[in-house]
CSV table of C-alpha atoms and ligand atoms in Angstrom, one decimal:
chain,number,residue,atom,x,y,z
A,3,UNK,CA,-10.4,0.7,-19.3
A,4,UNK,CA,-10.4,3.0,-16.2
A,5,UNK,CA,-7.0,4.3,-15.1
A,6,UNK,CA,-5.8,3.3,-11.7
A,7,UNK,CA,-2.8,4.5,-9.6
A,8,UNK,CA,-1.4,3.4,-6.3
A,9,UNK,CA,1.8,3.7,-4.5
A,10,UNK,CA,3.7,2.0,-1.6
A,11,UNK,CA,6.7,3.2,0.3
A,12,UNK,CA,10.0,1.2,0.3
A,13,UNK,CA,10.3,1.2,4.0
A,14,UNK,CA,10.6,-2.1,5.9
A,15,UNK,CA,9.6,-5.5,4.7
A,16,UNK,CA,6.1,-6.3,3.5
A,17,UNK,CA,3.8,-7.8,6.1
A,18,UNK,CA,0.5,-9.6,5.9
A,19,UNK,CA,-1.4,-6.3,6.4
A,20,UNK,CA,0.2,-4.9,3.3
A,21,UNK,CA,-0.3,-8.1,1.4
A,22,UNK,CA,-4.0,-8.7,2.2
A,23,UNK,CA,-4.8,-5.0,2.7
A,24,UNK,CA,-3.2,-3.7,-0.5
A,25,UNK,CA,-1.2,-6.0,-2.7
A,26,UNK,CA,-3.7,-8.7,-3.4
A,27,UNK,CA,-6.2,-6.0,-4.3
A,28,UNK,CA,-3.6,-4.4,-6.7
A,29,UNK,CA,-3.2,-7.8,-8.3
A,30,UNK,CA,-6.9,-8.4,-8.8
A,31,UNK,CA,-7.5,-4.9,-10.2
A,32,UNK,CA,-4.9,-5.4,-13.0
A,33,UNK,CA,-7.5,-7.3,-15.1
A,34,UNK,CA,-10.0,-4.5,-15.6
A,35,UNK,CA,-8.0,-1.4,-15.3
A,36,UNK,CA,-5.0,0.4,-16.8
A,37,UNK,CA,-2.8,0.1,-13.7
A,38,UNK,CA,0.1,2.2,-12.7
A,39,UNK,CA,1.9,1.1,-9.5
A,40,UNK,CA,4.8,3.1,-8.0
A,41,UNK,CA,7.4,2.6,-5.3
A,42,UNK,CA,7.2,5.9,-3.7
A,43,UNK,CA,10.8,6.6,-2.5
A,44,UNK,CA,10.2,10.4,-2.4
A,45,UNK,CA,7.5,9.8,0.2
A,46,UNK,CA,9.8,7.6,2.2
A,47,UNK,CA,12.5,10.3,2.6
A,48,UNK,CA,10.0,12.5,4.5
A,49,UNK,CA,10.8,10.2,7.6
A,50,UNK,CA,14.0,8.8,9.0
A,51,UNK,CA,15.7,6.6,6.5
A,52,UNK,CA,19.1,5.4,5.3
A,53,UNK,CA,20.3,6.9,2.0
A,54,UNK,CA,22.7,4.0,1.5
A,55,UNK,CA,20.0,1.4,1.3
A,56,UNK,CA,17.0,3.3,-0.1
A,57,UNK,CA,17.6,2.3,-3.7
A,58,UNK,CA,18.1,-1.4,-2.7
A,59,UNK,CA,14.9,-1.4,-0.7
A,60,UNK,CA,13.0,0.0,-3.7
A,61,UNK,CA,14.3,-2.8,-5.9
A,62,UNK,CA,13.5,-5.4,-3.1
A,63,UNK,CA,10.0,-4.1,-2.9
A,64,UNK,CA,9.6,-4.3,-6.7
A,65,UNK,CA,10.8,-8.0,-6.4
A,66,UNK,CA,8.2,-8.7,-3.7
A,67,UNK,CA,5.4,-7.0,-5.7
A,68,UNK,CA,6.2,-9.1,-8.8
A,69,UNK,CA,6.5,-12.2,-6.7
A,70,UNK,CA,3.0,-11.4,-5.3
A,71,UNK,CA,1.5,-11.2,-8.8
A,72,UNK,CA,2.0,-7.7,-10.1
A,73,UNK,CA,2.7,-8.4,-13.7
A,74,UNK,CA,5.0,-5.8,-15.4
A,75,UNK,CA,3.5,-6.7,-18.7
A,76,UNK,CA,0.0,-5.7,-17.5
A,77,UNK,CA,0.9,-2.9,-15.1
A,78,UNK,CA,3.4,-0.1,-15.2
A,79,UNK,CA,5.7,-0.6,-12.3
A,80,UNK,CA,8.3,2.0,-11.5
A,81,UNK,CA,10.2,4.0,-8.9
A,82,UNK,CA,8.7,7.4,-8.3
A,83,UNK,CA,11.9,9.5,-8.2
A,84,UNK,CA,12.9,8.3,-11.6
A,85,UNK,CA,10.0,10.2,-13.2
A,86,UNK,CA,10.8,13.8,-12.2
A,87,UNK,CA,7.5,15.2,-13.4
A,88,UNK,CA,6.0,14.0,-10.0
A,89,UNK,CA,7.8,16.8,-8.2
A,90,UNK,CA,7.1,19.4,-10.9
A,91,UNK,CA,3.4,18.7,-10.7
A,92,UNK,CA,3.6,18.7,-6.9
A,93,UNK,CA,4.9,22.3,-7.0
A,94,UNK,CA,2.1,23.4,-9.2
A,95,UNK,CA,-0.4,21.7,-7.0
A,96,UNK,CA,1.0,23.4,-4.0
A,97,UNK,CA,-0.4,26.6,-5.5
A,98,UNK,CA,-3.9,25.2,-5.7
A,99,UNK,CA,-3.9,23.4,-2.4
A,100,UNK,CA,-5.5,25.0,0.6
A,101,UNK,CA,-3.1,25.4,3.6
A,102,UNK,CA,-6.1,24.9,5.9
A,103,UNK,CA,-6.9,21.5,4.2
A,104,UNK,CA,-3.3,20.3,4.8
A,105,UNK,CA,-3.5,21.2,8.4
A,106,UNK,CA,-6.5,18.9,8.8
A,107,UNK,CA,-4.7,15.7,7.6
A,108,UNK,CA,-4.9,13.2,10.4
A,109,UNK,CA,-1.9,11.2,9.1
A,110,UNK,CA,0.3,14.3,9.4
A,111,UNK,CA,-0.9,14.9,12.9
A,112,UNK,CA,-0.2,11.3,13.9
A,113,UNK,CA,3.2,11.2,12.3
A,114,UNK,CA,4.4,14.5,13.5
A,115,UNK,CA,3.3,14.0,17.1
A,116,UNK,CA,6.4,12.5,18.8
A,117,UNK,CA,9.1,13.9,16.5
A,118,UNK,CA,11.8,16.4,17.4
A,119,UNK,CA,12.1,17.5,13.8
A,120,UNK,CA,9.0,17.8,11.6
A,121,UNK,CA,9.9,18.6,8.0
A,122,UNK,CA,7.9,20.7,5.6
A,123,UNK,CA,8.1,17.7,3.3
A,124,UNK,CA,6.1,15.6,5.8
A,125,UNK,CA,3.5,18.3,5.9
A,126,UNK,CA,3.4,18.5,2.1
A,127,UNK,CA,3.4,14.8,1.6
A,128,UNK,CA,-0.3,14.6,0.6
A,129,UNK,CA,0.3,17.1,-2.3
A,130,UNK,CA,3.0,14.8,-3.7
A,131,UNK,CA,0.5,11.9,-3.4
A,132,UNK,CA,-2.1,14.0,-5.4
A,133,UNK,CA,0.6,14.7,-8.1
A,134,UNK,CA,1.3,10.9,-8.2
A,135,UNK,CA,-2.3,10.1,-8.9
A,136,UNK,CA,-3.2,12.9,-11.3
A,137,UNK,CA,0.0,12.9,-13.3
A,138,UNK,CA,-1.5,9.7,-14.9
A,139,UNK,CA,-5.0,11.1,-14.8
A,140,UNK,CA,-6.1,8.1,-12.7
A,141,UNK,CA,-9.7,8.0,-11.7
A,142,UNK,CA,-9.3,5.1,-9.2
A,143,UNK,CA,-7.0,4.7,-6.3
A,144,UNK,CA,-6.8,1.4,-4.3
A,145,UNK,CA,-5.7,2.3,-0.7
A,146,UNK,CA,-6.2,1.4,2.9
A,147,UNK,CA,-8.6,3.3,5.1
A,148,UNK,CA,-5.9,5.6,6.4
A,149,UNK,CA,-5.4,7.0,3.0
A,150,UNK,CA,-9.0,7.9,2.1
A,151,UNK,CA,-8.5,11.5,3.4
A,152,UNK,CA,-5.5,11.9,1.1
A,153,UNK,CA,-7.6,10.8,-1.9
A,154,UNK,CA,-10.3,13.3,-0.9
A,155,UNK,CA,-7.7,16.0,-0.8
A,156,UNK,CA,-6.6,14.9,-4.3
A,157,UNK,CA,-10.2,15.5,-5.5
A,158,UNK,CA,-10.2,19.0,-4.1
A,159,UNK,CA,-6.9,19.7,-5.7
A,160,UNK,CA,-8.2,18.4,-9.1
A,161,UNK,CA,-11.3,20.5,-8.7
A,162,UNK,CA,-9.4,23.7,-7.9
A,163,UNK,CA,-7.0,23.2,-10.7
A,164,UNK,CA,-9.8,22.5,-13.2
A,165,UNK,CA,-11.7,25.6,-12.1
A,166,UNK,CA,-8.6,27.8,-12.2
A,167,UNK,CA,-7.0,26.6,-15.4
A,168,UNK,CA,-9.6,24.6,-17.3
A,169,UNK,CA,-11.0,21.1,-17.2
A,170,UNK,CA,-8.1,18.6,-17.2
A,171,UNK,CA,-7.9,16.2,-14.3
A,172,UNK,CA,-10.4,13.6,-13.2
A,173,UNK,CA,-11.6,13.5,-9.6
A,174,UNK,CA,-10.4,10.1,-8.4
A,175,UNK,CA,-12.3,7.7,-6.1
A,176,UNK,CA,-10.6,5.5,-3.5
A,177,UNK,CA,-11.1,1.7,-3.7
A,178,UNK,CA,-10.8,0.1,-0.2
A,179,UNK,CA,-10.1,-3.6,-0.2
A,180,UNK,CA,-11.9,-6.2,1.8
A,181,UNK,CA,-9.2,-6.7,4.4
A,182,UNK,CA,-9.0,-3.1,5.4
A,183,UNK,CA,-7.4,-3.9,8.8
A,184,UNK,CA,-5.2,-6.8,9.8
A,185,UNK,CA,-4.3,-6.6,13.4
A,186,UNK,CA,-1.1,-7.5,15.3
A,187,UNK,CA,-1.3,-11.1,16.5
A,188,UNK,CA,0.8,-10.1,19.6
A,189,UNK,CA,-1.6,-7.2,20.4
A,190,UNK,CA,-4.9,-7.5,18.5
A,191,UNK,CA,-5.9,-3.9,19.6
A,192,UNK,CA,-3.3,-2.4,17.3
A,193,UNK,CA,-2.8,-2.6,13.5
A,194,UNK,CA,-0.1,-4.9,12.1
A,195,UNK,CA,2.5,-2.4,11.0
A,196,UNK,CA,6.1,-2.2,9.7
A,197,UNK,CA,7.2,0.5,12.0
A,198,UNK,CA,6.1,-1.4,15.1
A,199,UNK,CA,8.4,-3.9,16.8
A,200,UNK,CA,9.0,-7.1,14.9
A,201,UNK,CA,6.5,-9.2,16.9
A,202,UNK,CA,3.7,-7.0,15.8
A,203,UNK,CA,4.1,-7.9,12.1
A,204,UNK,CA,4.2,-11.2,10.3
A,205,UNK,CA,6.4,-10.8,7.2
A,206,UNK,CA,5.2,-12.0,3.8
A,207,UNK,CA,8.7,-13.4,3.2
A,208,UNK,CA,9.3,-14.6,6.8
A,209,UNK,CA,10.4,-18.2,7.2
A,210,UNK,CA,7.8,-20.8,8.0
A,211,UNK,CA,8.9,-21.6,11.6
A,212,UNK,CA,8.9,-18.0,12.6
A,213,UNK,CA,5.5,-17.5,11.1
A,214,UNK,CA,4.2,-20.5,13.0
A,215,UNK,CA,5.7,-19.2,16.3
A,216,UNK,CA,3.8,-15.9,15.9
A,217,UNK,CA,0.5,-17.5,15.0
A,218,UNK,CA,0.9,-20.1,17.7
A,219,UNK,CA,1.4,-17.5,20.3
A,220,UNK,CA,-1.3,-15.1,19.0
A,221,UNK,CA,-3.3,-13.5,21.7
A,222,UNK,CA,-6.8,-14.9,21.8
A,223,UNK,CA,-8.9,-14.2,24.9
A,224,UNK,CA,-7.1,-11.7,27.1
A,225,UNK,CA,-8.8,-12.0,30.5
A,226,UNK,CA,-12.1,-13.8,30.4
A,227,UNK,CA,-14.2,-14.8,27.5
A,228,UNK,CA,-16.9,-12.3,26.5
A,229,UNK,CA,-20.0,-14.3,26.1
A,230,UNK,CA,-21.1,-14.7,22.5
A,231,UNK,CA,-18.7,-12.0,21.3
A,232,UNK,CA,-15.5,-12.7,19.7
A,233,UNK,CA,-12.4,-11.2,21.3
A,234,UNK,CA,-10.3,-9.0,18.9
A,235,UNK,CA,-7.6,-11.7,18.8
A,236,UNK,CA,-9.9,-14.5,17.7
A,237,UNK,CA,-11.7,-12.2,15.3
A,238,UNK,CA,-8.3,-11.4,13.7
A,239,UNK,CA,-7.5,-15.1,13.3
A,240,UNK,CA,-10.9,-15.5,11.7
A,241,UNK,CA,-10.1,-12.7,9.3
A,242,UNK,CA,-6.9,-14.4,8.3
A,243,UNK,CA,-8.7,-17.7,7.8
A,244,UNK,CA,-11.4,-16.1,5.7
A,245,UNK,CA,-8.7,-14.6,3.4
A,246,UNK,CA,-7.1,-17.9,2.7
A,247,UNK,CA,-9.3,-21.0,3.5
A,248,UNK,CA,-12.0,-22.7,1.6
A,249,UNK,CA,-15.6,-21.7,2.6
A,250,UNK,CA,-16.3,-25.1,4.2
A,251,UNK,CA,-13.3,-24.8,6.5
A,252,UNK,CA,-14.4,-21.4,7.5
A,253,UNK,CA,-18.0,-22.5,8.2
A,254,UNK,CA,-16.8,-25.4,10.4
A,255,UNK,CA,-14.7,-23.1,12.6
A,256,UNK,CA,-17.5,-20.6,12.8
A,257,UNK,CA,-19.9,-23.3,13.9
A,258,UNK,CA,-17.4,-24.6,16.6
A,259,UNK,CA,-17.1,-21.0,17.8
A,260,UNK,CA,-20.9,-20.5,18.0
A,261,UNK,CA,-21.3,-23.8,19.9
A,262,UNK,CA,-18.5,-23.0,22.3
A,263,UNK,CA,-16.4,-26.0,21.1
A,264,UNK,CA,-13.6,-24.1,19.4
A,265,UNK,CA,-10.1,-25.1,20.4
A,266,UNK,CA,-7.9,-22.1,19.6
A,267,UNK,CA,-4.9,-24.3,18.8
A,268,UNK,CA,-7.0,-26.0,16.0
A,269,UNK,CA,-7.9,-22.6,14.6
A,270,UNK,CA,-4.3,-21.5,14.7
A,271,UNK,CA,-3.2,-24.5,12.9
A,272,UNK,CA,-5.8,-24.0,10.2
A,273,UNK,CA,-4.8,-20.3,9.9
A,274,UNK,CA,-1.2,-21.3,9.5
A,275,UNK,CA,-1.7,-24.1,7.0
A,276,UNK,CA,-4.0,-22.1,4.8
A,277,UNK,CA,-1.9,-19.0,5.0
A,278,UNK,CA,1.2,-20.9,4.0
A,279,UNK,CA,-0.5,-22.5,1.0
A,280,UNK,CA,-1.3,-18.9,-0.1
A,281,UNK,CA,2.1,-17.4,0.5
A,282,UNK,CA,4.5,-20.3,-0.1
A,283,UNK,CA,4.3,-19.8,-3.9
A,284,UNK,CA,5.0,-16.1,-3.4
A,285,UNK,CA,8.0,-16.8,-1.3
A,286,UNK,CA,9.2,-19.3,-4.0
A,287,UNK,CA,8.8,-16.9,-6.8
A,288,UNK,CA,10.7,-14.3,-4.8
A,289,UNK,CA,13.7,-16.7,-4.4
A,290,UNK,CA,13.7,-17.3,-8.1
A,291,UNK,CA,13.6,-13.5,-8.9
A,292,UNK,CA,16.4,-12.9,-6.4
A,293,UNK,CA,18.7,-15.1,-8.5
A,294,UNK,CA,18.6,-12.5,-11.2
A,295,UNK,CA,18.3,-9.1,-9.7
A,296,UNK,CA,19.3,-7.4,-12.9
A,297,UNK,CA,16.1,-8.7,-14.5
A,298,UNK,CA,14.1,-6.9,-12.0
A,299,UNK,CA,16.2,-3.8,-12.6
A,300,UNK,CA,15.4,-4.1,-16.3
A,301,UNK,CA,11.7,-4.4,-15.6
A,302,UNK,CA,11.8,-1.3,-13.6
A,303,UNK,CA,13.7,0.5,-16.4
A,304,UNK,CA,10.9,-0.5,-18.8
A,305,UNK,CA,8.3,0.7,-16.2
A,306,UNK,CA,10.0,4.0,-16.0
A,307,UNK,CA,10.0,4.4,-19.7
A,308,UNK,CA,6.3,3.8,-19.9
A,309,UNK,CA,5.5,6.0,-16.9
A,310,UNK,CA,7.6,8.8,-18.3
A,311,UNK,CA,5.8,8.7,-21.6
A,312,UNK,CA,2.4,9.4,-20.0
A,313,UNK,CA,3.8,11.8,-17.4
A,314,UNK,CA,5.7,14.0,-19.9
A,315,UNK,CA,2.7,14.3,-22.2
A,316,UNK,CA,0.4,15.3,-19.4
A,317,UNK,CA,3.0,17.6,-17.9
A,318,UNK,CA,3.5,19.4,-21.2
A,319,UNK,CA,-0.2,20.1,-21.3
A,320,UNK,CA,-0.2,21.3,-17.6
A,321,UNK,CA,2.7,23.7,-18.2
A,322,UNK,CA,0.8,25.2,-21.2
A,323,UNK,CA,-2.3,25.7,-19.1
A,324,UNK,CA,-0.5,27.2,-16.2
A,325,UNK,CA,1.8,29.4,-18.4
A,326,UNK,CA,5.2,28.0,-17.3
A,327,UNK,CA,8.0,26.4,-19.3
A,328,UNK,CA,9.9,24.6,-20.6
A,329,UNK,CA,7.7,23.6,-23.5
A,330,UNK,CA,8.9,20.0,-23.7
B,631,AMP,P1,2.2,1.2,4.9
B,631,AMP,O1,2.8,-0.1,5.4
B,631,AMP,O2,1.5,1.9,6.0
B,631,AMP,O3,3.1,2.1,4.1
B,631,AMP,O4,1.0,0.8,4.0
B,631,AMP,C1,1.1,0.2,2.7
B,631,AMP,C2,-0.3,-0.3,2.3
B,631,AMP,O5,-0.7,-1.4,3.1
B,631,AMP,C3,-1.4,0.8,2.4
B,631,AMP,O6,-2.4,0.7,1.4
B,631,AMP,C4,-2.0,0.4,3.7
B,631,AMP,O7,-3.4,0.9,3.9
B,631,AMP,C5,-1.9,-1.1,3.7
B,631,AMP,N1,-1.8,-1.6,5.1
B,631,AMP,C6,-0.8,-1.3,6.0
B,631,AMP,N2,-1.0,-2.0,7.2
B,631,AMP,C7,-2.2,-2.6,7.1
B,631,AMP,C8,-2.9,-3.5,8.0
B,631,AMP,N3,-2.5,-3.8,9.2
B,631,AMP,N4,-4.1,-4.0,7.5
B,631,AMP,C9,-4.5,-3.7,6.2
B,631,AMP,N5,-3.9,-2.9,5.4
B,631,AMP,C10,-2.7,-2.4,5.8
B,632,LIG,N1,0.8,7.6,1.1
B,632,LIG,C1,0.6,6.2,0.8
B,632,LIG,C2,0.8,5.3,2.0
B,632,LIG,O1,1.5,5.7,2.9
B,632,LIG,C3,1.5,5.9,-0.4
B,632,LIG,C4,1.3,6.6,-1.6
B,632,LIG,C5,2.0,7.6,-2.2
B,632,LIG,C6,0.1,6.5,-2.4
B,632,LIG,N2,1.5,8.1,-3.3
B,632,LIG,C7,0.3,7.4,-3.5
B,632,LIG,C8,-1.0,5.7,-2.4
B,632,LIG,C9,-0.6,7.5,-4.5
B,632,LIG,C10,-2.0,5.8,-3.4
B,632,LIG,C11,-1.8,6.7,-4.5
B,632,LIG,O2,0.4,4.2,1.9
């Protein structure tokens, strides 16, 4: 089976953008791939964070991932910093990464824009990402649109390493899920995001009343209706409906919209009902898992063991090729 790697940062609570844009895709891909999923805490520390709660956030995120359907029997699920080879490979990759390529990363430009302090770690972040992927020799990487550039850089790093030291790493391809962009219900011109204010994200684990409040007050047609075109807010509600409702329901609402009979409150109710039927079981599973946190810790320990086994074998080979030690 093809090898697949992806990572997610333990910052903030998961929202519907993460769930539909990344996690459901991760879950589906488990069947036909050897999947390795990592909670990338070393990436999270490149931005403001609280050292007191980082570990707890990582375990919380693992709980959410398992509740969402990541199966630790089928996938390797682990915390990045527990497998130290990631950082060792990053350093070696630093020597085959073009400085010019790094300066062209748009995410770095965006993230560094309004900061007083921009760390070298933030600049070097994509090289750690390349090390994450290639340490497991993964050839596929499910990500959102914003990460495609980092996967392309990973390919360039693999190519450079292979030409300098000998054929070893695959050149991985990104896999972009079908819900590449879920927008904020409060402002459908911007992406739903963790860092933004609470009202711009609907949490996967948020309580039902609060989710209904956000959907009920979702922006639909700001200003006047735009002829046949769907406003961004209505389009976003349709996106959520398409992700959760049966085809016949979706078709009925599309028809109402075409004919100009669509009542937005009906659409919102349908979005809410179908969304809750999808995520209610996830919320329930999370509650069960929370009762026994040490079980999740045990699963992560097992994930670390499996990840480490692959990582240490590959790293041994890399050291030999590059001419550095220790041998094992
Ligand atoms: P982030 O929250 O930016 O760390 O992203 C974690 C994962 O969720 C990445 O794969 C993102 O591409 C995906 N993601 C984040 N926000 C959205 C969104 N609004 N719509 C779709 N996918 C998203
Ligand atoms: N940079 C990714 C993000 O912000 C997270 C990430 C770290 C990742 N390492 C990775 C994604 C390796 C895919 C593969 O979403």
